[in-house]
XYZ file of N, CA, C and O in Angstrom:
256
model
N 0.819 -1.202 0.000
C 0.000 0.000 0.000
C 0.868 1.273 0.000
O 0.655 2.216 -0.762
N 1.471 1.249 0.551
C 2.628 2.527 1.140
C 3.499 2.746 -0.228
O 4.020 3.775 -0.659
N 3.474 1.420 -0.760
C 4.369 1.709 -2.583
C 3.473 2.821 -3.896
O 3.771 3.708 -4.696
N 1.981 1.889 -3.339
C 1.459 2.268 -4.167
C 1.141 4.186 -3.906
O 1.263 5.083 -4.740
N 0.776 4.266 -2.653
C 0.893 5.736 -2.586
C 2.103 6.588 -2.917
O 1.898 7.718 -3.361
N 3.318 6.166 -2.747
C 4.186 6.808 -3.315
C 4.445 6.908 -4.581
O 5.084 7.779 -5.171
N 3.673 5.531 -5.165
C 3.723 5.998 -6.607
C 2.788 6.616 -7.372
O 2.921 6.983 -8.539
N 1.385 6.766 -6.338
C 0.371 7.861 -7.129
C 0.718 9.040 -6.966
O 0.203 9.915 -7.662
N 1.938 9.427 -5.744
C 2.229 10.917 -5.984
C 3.578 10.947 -6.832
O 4.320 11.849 -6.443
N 3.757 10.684 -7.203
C 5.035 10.442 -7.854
C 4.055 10.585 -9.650
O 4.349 11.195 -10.677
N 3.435 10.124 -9.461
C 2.891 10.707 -10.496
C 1.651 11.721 -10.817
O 1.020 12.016 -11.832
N 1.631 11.955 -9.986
C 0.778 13.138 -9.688
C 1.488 14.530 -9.719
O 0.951 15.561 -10.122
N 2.890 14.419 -9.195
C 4.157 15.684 -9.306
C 4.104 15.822 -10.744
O 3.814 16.773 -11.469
N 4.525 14.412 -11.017
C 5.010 14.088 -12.635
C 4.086 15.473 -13.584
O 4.520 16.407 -14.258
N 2.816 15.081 -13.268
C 1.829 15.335 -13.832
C 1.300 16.975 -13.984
O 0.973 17.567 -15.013
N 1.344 17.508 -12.480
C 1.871 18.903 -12.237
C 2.861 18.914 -12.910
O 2.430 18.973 -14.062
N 3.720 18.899 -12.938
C 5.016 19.511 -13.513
C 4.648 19.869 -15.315
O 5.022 20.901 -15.872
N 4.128 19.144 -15.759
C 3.854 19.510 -16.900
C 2.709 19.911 -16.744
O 2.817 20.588 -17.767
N 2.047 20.055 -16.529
C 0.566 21.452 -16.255
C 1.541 22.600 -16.073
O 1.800 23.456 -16.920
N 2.028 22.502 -14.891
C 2.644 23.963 -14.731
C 3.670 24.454 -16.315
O 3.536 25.575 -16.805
N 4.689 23.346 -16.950
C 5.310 23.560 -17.836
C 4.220 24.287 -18.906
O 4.582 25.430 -19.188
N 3.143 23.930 -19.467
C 2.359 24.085 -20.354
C 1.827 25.451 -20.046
O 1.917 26.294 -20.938
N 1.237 25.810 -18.799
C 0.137 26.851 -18.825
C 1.728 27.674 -18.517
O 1.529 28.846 -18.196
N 2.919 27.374 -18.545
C 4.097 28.788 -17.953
C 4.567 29.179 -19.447
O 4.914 30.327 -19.725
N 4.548 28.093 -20.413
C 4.483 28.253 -21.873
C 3.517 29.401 -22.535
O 3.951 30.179 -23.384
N 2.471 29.424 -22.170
C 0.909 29.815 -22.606
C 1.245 31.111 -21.875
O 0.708 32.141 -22.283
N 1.974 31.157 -20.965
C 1.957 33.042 -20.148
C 2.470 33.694 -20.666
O 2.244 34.881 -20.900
N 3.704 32.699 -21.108
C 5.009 33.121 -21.881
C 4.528 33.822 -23.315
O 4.969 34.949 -23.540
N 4.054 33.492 -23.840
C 3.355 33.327 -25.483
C 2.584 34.851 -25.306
O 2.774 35.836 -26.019
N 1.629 34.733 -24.097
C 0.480 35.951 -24.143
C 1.130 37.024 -23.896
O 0.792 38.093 -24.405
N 2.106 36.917 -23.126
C 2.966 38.254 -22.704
C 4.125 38.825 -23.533
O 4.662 39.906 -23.293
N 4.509 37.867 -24.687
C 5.120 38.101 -25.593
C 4.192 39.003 -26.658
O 4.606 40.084 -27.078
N 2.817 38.414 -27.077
C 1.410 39.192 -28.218
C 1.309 40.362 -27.466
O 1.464 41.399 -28.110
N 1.028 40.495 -25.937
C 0.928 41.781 -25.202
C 2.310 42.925 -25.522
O 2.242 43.896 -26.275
N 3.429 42.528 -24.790
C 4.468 43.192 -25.977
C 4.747 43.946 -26.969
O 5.201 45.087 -27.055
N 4.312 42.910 -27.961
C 3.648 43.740 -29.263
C 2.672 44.504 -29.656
O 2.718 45.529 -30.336
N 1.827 43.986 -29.219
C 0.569 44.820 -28.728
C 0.926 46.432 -28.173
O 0.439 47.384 -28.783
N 1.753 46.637 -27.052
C 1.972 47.807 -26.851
C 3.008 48.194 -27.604
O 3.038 49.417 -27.463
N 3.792 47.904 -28.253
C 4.771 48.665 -28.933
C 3.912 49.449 -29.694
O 3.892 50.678 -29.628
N 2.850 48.446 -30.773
C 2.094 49.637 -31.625
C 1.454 50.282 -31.066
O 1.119 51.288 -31.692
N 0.929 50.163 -29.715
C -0.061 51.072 -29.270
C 0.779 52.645 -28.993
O 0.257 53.760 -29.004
N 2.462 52.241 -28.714
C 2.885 53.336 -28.611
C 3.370 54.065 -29.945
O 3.502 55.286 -30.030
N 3.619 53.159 -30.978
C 3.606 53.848 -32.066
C 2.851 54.893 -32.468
O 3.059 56.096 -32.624
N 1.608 53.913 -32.646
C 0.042 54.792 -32.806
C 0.020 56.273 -31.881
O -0.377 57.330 -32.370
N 0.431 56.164 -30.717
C 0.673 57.128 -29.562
C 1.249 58.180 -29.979
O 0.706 59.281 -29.878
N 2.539 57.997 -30.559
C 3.601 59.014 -31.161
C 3.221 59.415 -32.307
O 3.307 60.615 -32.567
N 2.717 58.510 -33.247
C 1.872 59.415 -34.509
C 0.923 60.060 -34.404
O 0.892 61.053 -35.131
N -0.284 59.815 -33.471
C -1.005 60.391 -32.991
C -0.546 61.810 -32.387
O -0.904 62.774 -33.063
N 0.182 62.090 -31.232
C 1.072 63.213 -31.095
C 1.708 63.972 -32.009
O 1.902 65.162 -31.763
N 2.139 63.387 -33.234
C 2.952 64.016 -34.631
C 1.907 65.079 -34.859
O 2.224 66.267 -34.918
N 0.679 64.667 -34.985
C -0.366 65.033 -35.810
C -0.753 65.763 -35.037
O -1.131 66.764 -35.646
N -0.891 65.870 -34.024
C -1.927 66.684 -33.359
C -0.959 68.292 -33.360
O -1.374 69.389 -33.731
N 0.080 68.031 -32.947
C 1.360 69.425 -32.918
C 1.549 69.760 -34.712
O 1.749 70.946 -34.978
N 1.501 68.929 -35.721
C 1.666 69.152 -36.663
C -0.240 70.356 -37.578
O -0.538 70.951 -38.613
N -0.886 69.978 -36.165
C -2.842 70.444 -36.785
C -2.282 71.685 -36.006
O -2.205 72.758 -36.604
N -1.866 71.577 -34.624
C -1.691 72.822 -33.832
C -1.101 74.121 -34.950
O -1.557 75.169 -35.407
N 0.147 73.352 -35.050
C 0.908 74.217 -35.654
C 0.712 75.123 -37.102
O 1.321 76.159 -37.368
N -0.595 74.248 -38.197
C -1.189 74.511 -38.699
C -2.371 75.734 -38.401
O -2.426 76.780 -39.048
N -3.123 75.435 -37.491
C -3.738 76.467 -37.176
C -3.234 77.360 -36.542
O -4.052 78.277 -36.466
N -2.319 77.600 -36.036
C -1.373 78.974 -35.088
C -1.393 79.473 -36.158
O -2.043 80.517 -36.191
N -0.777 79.052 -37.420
C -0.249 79.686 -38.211
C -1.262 80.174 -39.199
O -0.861 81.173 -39.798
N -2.497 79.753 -39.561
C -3.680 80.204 -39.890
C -4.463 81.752 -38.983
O -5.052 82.756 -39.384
N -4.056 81.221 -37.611
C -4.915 82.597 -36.894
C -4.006 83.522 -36.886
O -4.407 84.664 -36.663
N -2.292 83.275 -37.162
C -2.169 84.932 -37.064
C -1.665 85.633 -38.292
O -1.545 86.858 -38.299
């Protein structure tokens, strides 16, 4: 009896261990798309800013 319990946790670690391997894979992956995800968002950010000083500067120069 005492074998056999050591060997249902023994594979039960086993077993965790690759759950944890898999879903630490899968964090890995999402936080890598997130990453990217914000780089363009800061792109978008800075062009967005281009434009807005580039409209400013347009109209300053319209009102006087």
């Amino acid at each position: 009896p005492l074998g056999q319990v050591s060997e249902l946790a023994e594979q039960l670690e086993e077993r965790l261990f690759h759950l944890y391997d898999f879903h630490n894979e899968l964090i890995h992956e999402r936080l890598r798309a997130l990453a990217e995800v914000m780089e363009r968002v800061e792109e978008a950010r800075a062009e967005l800013c281009h434009v807005c000083r580039t409209v400013e500067a347009a109209y300053r120069d319209l009102c006087l």
